[in-house]
mmCIF file of C-alpha atoms in Angstrom:
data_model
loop_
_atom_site.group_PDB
_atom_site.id
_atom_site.type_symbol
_atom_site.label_atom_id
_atom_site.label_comp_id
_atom_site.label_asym_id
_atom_site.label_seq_id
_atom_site.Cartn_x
_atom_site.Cartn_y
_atom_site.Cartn_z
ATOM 1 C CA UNK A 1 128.489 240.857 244.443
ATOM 2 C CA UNK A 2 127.925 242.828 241.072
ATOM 3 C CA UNK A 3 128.919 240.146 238.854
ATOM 4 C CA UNK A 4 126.611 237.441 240.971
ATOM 5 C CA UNK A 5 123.781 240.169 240.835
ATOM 6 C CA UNK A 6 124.360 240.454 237.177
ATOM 7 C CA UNK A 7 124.699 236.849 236.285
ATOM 8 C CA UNK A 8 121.846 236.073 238.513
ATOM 9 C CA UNK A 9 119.376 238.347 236.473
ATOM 10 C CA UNK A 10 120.855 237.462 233.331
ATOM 11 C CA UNK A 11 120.040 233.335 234.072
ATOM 12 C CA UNK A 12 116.350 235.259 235.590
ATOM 13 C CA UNK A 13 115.825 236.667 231.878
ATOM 14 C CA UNK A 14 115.962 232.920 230.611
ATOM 15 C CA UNK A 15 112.242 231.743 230.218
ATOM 16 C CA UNK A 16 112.602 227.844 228.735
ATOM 17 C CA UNK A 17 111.293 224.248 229.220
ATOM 18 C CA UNK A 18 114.949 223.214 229.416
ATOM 19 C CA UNK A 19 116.432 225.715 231.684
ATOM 20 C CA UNK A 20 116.026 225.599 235.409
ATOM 21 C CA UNK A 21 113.864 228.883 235.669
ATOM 22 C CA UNK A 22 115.176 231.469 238.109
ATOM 23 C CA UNK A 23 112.723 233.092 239.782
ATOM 24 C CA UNK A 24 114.118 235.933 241.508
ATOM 25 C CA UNK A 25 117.474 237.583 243.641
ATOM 26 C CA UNK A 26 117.870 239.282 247.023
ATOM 27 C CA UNK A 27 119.565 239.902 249.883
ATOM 28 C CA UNK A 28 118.774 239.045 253.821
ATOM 29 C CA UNK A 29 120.677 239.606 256.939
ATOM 30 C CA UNK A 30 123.473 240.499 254.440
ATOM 31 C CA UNK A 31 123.074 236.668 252.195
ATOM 32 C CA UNK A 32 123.016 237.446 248.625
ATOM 33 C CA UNK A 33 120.342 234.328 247.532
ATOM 34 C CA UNK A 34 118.759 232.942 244.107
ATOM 35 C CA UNK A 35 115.586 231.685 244.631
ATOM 36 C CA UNK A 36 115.015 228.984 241.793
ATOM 37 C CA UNK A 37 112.854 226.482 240.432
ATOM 38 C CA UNK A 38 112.778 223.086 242.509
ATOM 39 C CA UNK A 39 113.582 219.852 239.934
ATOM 40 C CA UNK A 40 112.004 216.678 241.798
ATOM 41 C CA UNK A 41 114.050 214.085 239.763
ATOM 42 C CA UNK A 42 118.314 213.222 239.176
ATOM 43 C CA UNK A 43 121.313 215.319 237.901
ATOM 44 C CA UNK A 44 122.852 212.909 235.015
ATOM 45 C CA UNK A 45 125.776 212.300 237.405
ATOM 46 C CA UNK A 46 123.548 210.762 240.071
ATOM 47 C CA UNK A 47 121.611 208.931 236.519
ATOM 48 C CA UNK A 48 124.665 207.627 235.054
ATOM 49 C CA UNK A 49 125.939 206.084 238.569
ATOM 50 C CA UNK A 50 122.259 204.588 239.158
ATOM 51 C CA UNK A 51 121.439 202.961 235.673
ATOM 52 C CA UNK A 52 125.094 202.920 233.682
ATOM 53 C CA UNK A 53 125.197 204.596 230.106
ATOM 54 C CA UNK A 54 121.926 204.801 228.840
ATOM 55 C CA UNK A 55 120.521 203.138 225.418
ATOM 56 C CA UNK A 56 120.930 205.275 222.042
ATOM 57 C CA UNK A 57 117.430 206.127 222.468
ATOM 58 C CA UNK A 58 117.157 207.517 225.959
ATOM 59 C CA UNK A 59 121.027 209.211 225.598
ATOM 60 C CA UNK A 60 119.305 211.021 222.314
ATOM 61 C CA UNK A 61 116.506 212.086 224.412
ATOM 62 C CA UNK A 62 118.843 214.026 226.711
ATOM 63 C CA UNK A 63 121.013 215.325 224.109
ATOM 64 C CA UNK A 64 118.326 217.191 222.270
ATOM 65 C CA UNK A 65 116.919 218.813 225.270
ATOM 66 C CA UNK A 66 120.120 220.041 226.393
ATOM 67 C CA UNK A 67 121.272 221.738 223.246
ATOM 68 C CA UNK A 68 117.575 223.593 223.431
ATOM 69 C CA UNK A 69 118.518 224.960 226.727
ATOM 70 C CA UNK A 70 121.591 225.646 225.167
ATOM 71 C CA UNK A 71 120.545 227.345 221.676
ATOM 72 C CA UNK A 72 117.991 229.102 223.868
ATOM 73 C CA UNK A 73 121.028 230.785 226.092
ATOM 74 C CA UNK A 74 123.118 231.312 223.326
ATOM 75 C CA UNK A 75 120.533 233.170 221.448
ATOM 76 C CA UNK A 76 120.656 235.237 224.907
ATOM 77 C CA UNK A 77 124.100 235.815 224.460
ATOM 78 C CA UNK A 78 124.615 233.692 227.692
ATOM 79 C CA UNK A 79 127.594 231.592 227.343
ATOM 80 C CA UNK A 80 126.818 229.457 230.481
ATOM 81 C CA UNK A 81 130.831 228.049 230.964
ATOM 82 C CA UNK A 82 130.184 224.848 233.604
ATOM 83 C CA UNK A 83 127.845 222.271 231.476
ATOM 84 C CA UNK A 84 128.694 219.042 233.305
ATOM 85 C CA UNK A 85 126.578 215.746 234.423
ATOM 86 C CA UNK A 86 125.825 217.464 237.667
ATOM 87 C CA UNK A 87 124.365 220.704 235.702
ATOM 88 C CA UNK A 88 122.178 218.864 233.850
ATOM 89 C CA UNK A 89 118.631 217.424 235.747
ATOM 90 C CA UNK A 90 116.508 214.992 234.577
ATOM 91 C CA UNK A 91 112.469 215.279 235.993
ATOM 92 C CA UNK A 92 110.368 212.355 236.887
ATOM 93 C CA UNK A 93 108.919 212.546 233.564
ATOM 94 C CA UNK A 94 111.653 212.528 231.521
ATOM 95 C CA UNK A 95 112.026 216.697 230.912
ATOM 96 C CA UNK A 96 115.666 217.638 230.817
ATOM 97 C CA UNK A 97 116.889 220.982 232.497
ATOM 98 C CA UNK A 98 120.008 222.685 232.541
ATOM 99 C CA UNK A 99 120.986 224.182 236.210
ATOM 100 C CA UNK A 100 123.211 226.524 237.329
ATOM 101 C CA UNK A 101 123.776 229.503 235.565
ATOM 102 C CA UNK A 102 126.194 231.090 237.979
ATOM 103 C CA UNK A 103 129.333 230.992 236.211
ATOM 104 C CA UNK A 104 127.277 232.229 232.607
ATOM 105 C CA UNK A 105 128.675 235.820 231.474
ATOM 106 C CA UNK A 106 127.105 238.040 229.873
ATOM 107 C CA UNK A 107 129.874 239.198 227.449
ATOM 108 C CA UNK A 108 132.063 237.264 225.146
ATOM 109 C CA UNK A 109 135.079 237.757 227.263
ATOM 110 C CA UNK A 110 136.977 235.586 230.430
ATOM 111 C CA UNK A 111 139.045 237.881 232.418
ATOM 112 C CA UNK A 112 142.246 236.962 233.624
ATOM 113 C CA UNK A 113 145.106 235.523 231.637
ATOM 114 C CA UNK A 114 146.853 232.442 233.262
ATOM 115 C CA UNK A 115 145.743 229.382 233.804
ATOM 116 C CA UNK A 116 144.127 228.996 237.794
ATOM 117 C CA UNK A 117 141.283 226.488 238.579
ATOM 118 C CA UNK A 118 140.278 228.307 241.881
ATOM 119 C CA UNK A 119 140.420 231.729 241.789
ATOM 120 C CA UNK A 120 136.902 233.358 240.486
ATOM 121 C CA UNK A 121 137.510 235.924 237.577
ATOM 122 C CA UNK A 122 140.390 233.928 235.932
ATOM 123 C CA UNK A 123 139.594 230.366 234.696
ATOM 124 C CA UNK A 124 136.526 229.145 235.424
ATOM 125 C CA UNK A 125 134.051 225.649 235.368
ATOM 126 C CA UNK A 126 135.065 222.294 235.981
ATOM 127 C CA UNK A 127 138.403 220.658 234.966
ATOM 128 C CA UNK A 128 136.889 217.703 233.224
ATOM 129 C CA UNK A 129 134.444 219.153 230.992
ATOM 130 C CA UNK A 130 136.523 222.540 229.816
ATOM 131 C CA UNK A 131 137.214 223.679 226.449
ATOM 132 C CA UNK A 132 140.696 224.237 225.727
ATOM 133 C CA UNK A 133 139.999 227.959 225.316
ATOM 134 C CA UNK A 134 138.522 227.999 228.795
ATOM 135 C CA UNK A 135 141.536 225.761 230.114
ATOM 136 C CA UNK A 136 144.064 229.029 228.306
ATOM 137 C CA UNK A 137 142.132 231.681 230.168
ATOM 138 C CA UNK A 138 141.217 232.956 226.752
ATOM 139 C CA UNK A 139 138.083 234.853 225.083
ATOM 140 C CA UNK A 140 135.124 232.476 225.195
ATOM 141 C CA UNK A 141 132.003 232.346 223.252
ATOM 142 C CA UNK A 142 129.011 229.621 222.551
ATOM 143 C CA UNK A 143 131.240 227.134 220.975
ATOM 144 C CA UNK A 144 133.246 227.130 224.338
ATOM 145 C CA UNK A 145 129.735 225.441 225.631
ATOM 146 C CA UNK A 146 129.708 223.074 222.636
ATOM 147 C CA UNK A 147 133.038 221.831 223.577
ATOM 148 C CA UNK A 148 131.854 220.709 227.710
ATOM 149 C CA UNK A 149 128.612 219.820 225.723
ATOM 150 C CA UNK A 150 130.562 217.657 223.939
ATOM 151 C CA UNK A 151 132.680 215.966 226.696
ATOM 152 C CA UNK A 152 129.650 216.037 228.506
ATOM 153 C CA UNK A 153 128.058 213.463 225.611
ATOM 154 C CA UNK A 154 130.906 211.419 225.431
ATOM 155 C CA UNK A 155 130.642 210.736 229.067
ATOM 156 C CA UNK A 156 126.724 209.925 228.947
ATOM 157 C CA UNK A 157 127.639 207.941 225.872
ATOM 158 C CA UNK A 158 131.047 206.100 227.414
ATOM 159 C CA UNK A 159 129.688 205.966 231.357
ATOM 160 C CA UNK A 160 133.617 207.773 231.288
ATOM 161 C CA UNK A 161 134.930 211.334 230.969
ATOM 162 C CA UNK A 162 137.518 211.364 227.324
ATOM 163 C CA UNK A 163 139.912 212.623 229.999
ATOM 164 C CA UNK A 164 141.312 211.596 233.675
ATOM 165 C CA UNK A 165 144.014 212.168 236.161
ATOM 166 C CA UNK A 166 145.221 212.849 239.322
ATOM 167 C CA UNK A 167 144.682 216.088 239.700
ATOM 168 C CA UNK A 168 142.906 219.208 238.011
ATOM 169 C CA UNK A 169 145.893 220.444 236.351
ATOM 170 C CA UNK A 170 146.921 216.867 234.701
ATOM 171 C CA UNK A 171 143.114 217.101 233.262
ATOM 172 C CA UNK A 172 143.431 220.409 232.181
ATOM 173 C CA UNK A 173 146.512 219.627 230.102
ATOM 174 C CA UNK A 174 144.661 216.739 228.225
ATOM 175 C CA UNK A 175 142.116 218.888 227.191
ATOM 176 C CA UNK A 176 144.715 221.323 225.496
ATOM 177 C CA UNK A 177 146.848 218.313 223.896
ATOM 178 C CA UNK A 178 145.249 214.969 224.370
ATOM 179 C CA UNK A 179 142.651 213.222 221.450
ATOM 180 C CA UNK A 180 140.202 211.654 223.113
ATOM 181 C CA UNK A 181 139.705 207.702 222.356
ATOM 182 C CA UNK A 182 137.336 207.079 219.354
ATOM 183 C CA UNK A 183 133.795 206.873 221.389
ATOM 184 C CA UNK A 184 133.266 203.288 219.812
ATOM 185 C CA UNK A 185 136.304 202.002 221.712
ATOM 186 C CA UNK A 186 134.044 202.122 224.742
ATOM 187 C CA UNK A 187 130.539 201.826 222.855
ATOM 188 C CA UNK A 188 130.450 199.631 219.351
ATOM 189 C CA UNK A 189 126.376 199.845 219.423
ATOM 190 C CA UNK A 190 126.788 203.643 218.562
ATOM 191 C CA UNK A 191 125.791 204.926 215.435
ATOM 192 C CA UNK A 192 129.051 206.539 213.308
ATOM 193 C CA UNK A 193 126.858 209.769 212.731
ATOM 194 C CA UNK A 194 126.054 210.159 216.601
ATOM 195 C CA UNK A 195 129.960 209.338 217.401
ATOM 196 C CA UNK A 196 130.801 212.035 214.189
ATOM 197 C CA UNK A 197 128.448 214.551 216.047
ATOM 198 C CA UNK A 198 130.324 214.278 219.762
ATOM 199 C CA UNK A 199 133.574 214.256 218.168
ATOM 200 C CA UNK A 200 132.769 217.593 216.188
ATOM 201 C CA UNK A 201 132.026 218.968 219.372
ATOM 202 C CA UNK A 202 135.114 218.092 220.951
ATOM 203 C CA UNK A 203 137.648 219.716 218.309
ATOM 204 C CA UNK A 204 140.198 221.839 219.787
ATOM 205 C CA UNK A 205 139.879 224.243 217.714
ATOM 206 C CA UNK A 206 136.750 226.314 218.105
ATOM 207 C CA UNK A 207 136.406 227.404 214.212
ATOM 208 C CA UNK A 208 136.351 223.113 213.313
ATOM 209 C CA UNK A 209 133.271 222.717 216.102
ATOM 210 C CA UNK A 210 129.848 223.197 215.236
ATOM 211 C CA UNK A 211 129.365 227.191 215.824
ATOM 212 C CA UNK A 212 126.026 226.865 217.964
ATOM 213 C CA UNK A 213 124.007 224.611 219.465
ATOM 214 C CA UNK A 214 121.202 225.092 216.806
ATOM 215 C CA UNK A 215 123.700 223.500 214.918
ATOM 216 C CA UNK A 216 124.415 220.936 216.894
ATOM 217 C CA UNK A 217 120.144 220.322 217.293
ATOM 218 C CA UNK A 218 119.914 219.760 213.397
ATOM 219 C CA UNK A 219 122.284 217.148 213.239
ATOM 220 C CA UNK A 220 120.883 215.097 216.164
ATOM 221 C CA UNK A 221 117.251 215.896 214.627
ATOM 222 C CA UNK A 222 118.244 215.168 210.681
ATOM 223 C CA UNK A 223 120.549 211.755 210.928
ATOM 224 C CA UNK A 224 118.158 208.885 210.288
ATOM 225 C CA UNK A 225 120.460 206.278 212.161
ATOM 226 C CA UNK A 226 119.738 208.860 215.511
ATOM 227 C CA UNK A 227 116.150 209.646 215.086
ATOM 228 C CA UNK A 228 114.136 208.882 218.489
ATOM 229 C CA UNK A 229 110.536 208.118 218.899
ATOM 230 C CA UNK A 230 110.367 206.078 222.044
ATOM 231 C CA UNK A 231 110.680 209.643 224.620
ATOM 232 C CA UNK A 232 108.507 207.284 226.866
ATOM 233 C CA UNK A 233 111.759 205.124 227.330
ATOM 234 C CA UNK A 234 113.494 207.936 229.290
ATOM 235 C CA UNK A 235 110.680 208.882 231.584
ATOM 236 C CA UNK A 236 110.052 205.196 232.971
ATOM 237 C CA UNK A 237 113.845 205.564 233.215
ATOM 238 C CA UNK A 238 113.697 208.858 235.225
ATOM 239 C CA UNK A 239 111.450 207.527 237.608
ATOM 240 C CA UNK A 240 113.010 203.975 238.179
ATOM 241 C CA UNK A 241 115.883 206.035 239.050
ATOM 242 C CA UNK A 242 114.185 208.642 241.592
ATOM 243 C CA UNK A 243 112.261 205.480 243.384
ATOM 244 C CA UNK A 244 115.553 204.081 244.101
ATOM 245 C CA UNK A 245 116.913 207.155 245.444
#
């Protein structure tokens, strides 16, 4: 109960376009609650499965507004340690939030030592989309986030996670040993830079990824061949998507 009251506040301090806003904690008949903004619109799991991998121009849209909801938490000192499809929400008009703080920690620290994909307080988030540091049980910062951003990209970008299996544990073990195939395999419209970008995210080693997402913002912003003007594009998109739901 301390560490949800504590996270909870912490994601309550976070005041962004891009960040589901949370609005305030409490407690009846002995439920601990989070009372939150409402997003009318899709998580990107529930995009990707209605509309396949979207254009460079609309997957650029997202991209930016997530790693402003990131920068914004990291500059918090949030590391948020679950960014996934289903943690990311896109409105009816195209604005991108990230959900679901309740996992973020406030320190720069994961407790717990071995490797366990159930148990709260040891190693925590989602198989798929962890950082190999995360996967270890080991200290975490913000480039722990710019590693699920990363896989998170490659899976908006590839309509495919880099890594699969059978169970949470084969996953895991990918994401501490496996490369993941060159994004073109899946996608030869992409531009190299945007591929070089998602790839940097994805290094195993946390010193070779970009250290923030600021970082990460000014190389989706500064690359001509990923510039985007068309933000229209993703909210006729958005809403398609929500009509059919």
């Amino acid at each position: 109960m301390e560490r949800f009251r504590r996270e909870a506040k912490a994601a309550g301090g976070l005041s962004h376009p891009n960040i589901v806003q949370v609005y305030t904690i409490g407690e009846a008949d002995g439920v601990h609650y989070i009372a939150q903004e409402y997003v009318q619109g899709l998580n990107l799991r529930e995009f990707l499965q209605k509309k396949g991998s979207p254009d460079v121009a609309v997957a650029l849209h997202i991209l930016k507004q997530v790693a402003l909801a990131l920068q914004a938490a990291g500059e918090a000192g949030i590391v948020h340690r679950d960014i996934k499809p289903e943690n990311i929400m896109v409105t009816r008009k195209g604005v991108v939030k990230v959900a679901d703080f309740g996992l973020a920690q406030l320190t720069l620290g994961s407790s717990g030592d071995a490797l366990n994909l159930t148990q709260a307080g040891t190693t925590m988030g989602t198989p798929l989309y962890m950082s190999p540091e995360q996967v270890n049980g080991k200290k975490l910062d913000a480039r722990s986030d710019i590693y699920s951003f990363g896989v998170t990209c490659y899976h908006i970008l590839a309509a495919r996670p880099p890594f699969e299996g059978e169970t949470a544990m084969a996953v895991a073990v990918q994401h501490l040993n496996s490369e993941p195939p060159p994004l073109r395999k899946y996608r030869s419209d992409l531009p190299e830079a945007l591929c070089h970008i998602v790839h940097k995210m994805m290094a195993k080693e946390p010193h070779l990824r970009y250290p923030d997402a600021k970082s990460v913002l000014a190389d989706l912003r500064d690359r001509k061949s990923t510039r985007l003007n068309s933000s229209h594009v993703v909210t006729s998109y958005a809403v398609s998507c929500s009509k059919k739901k």
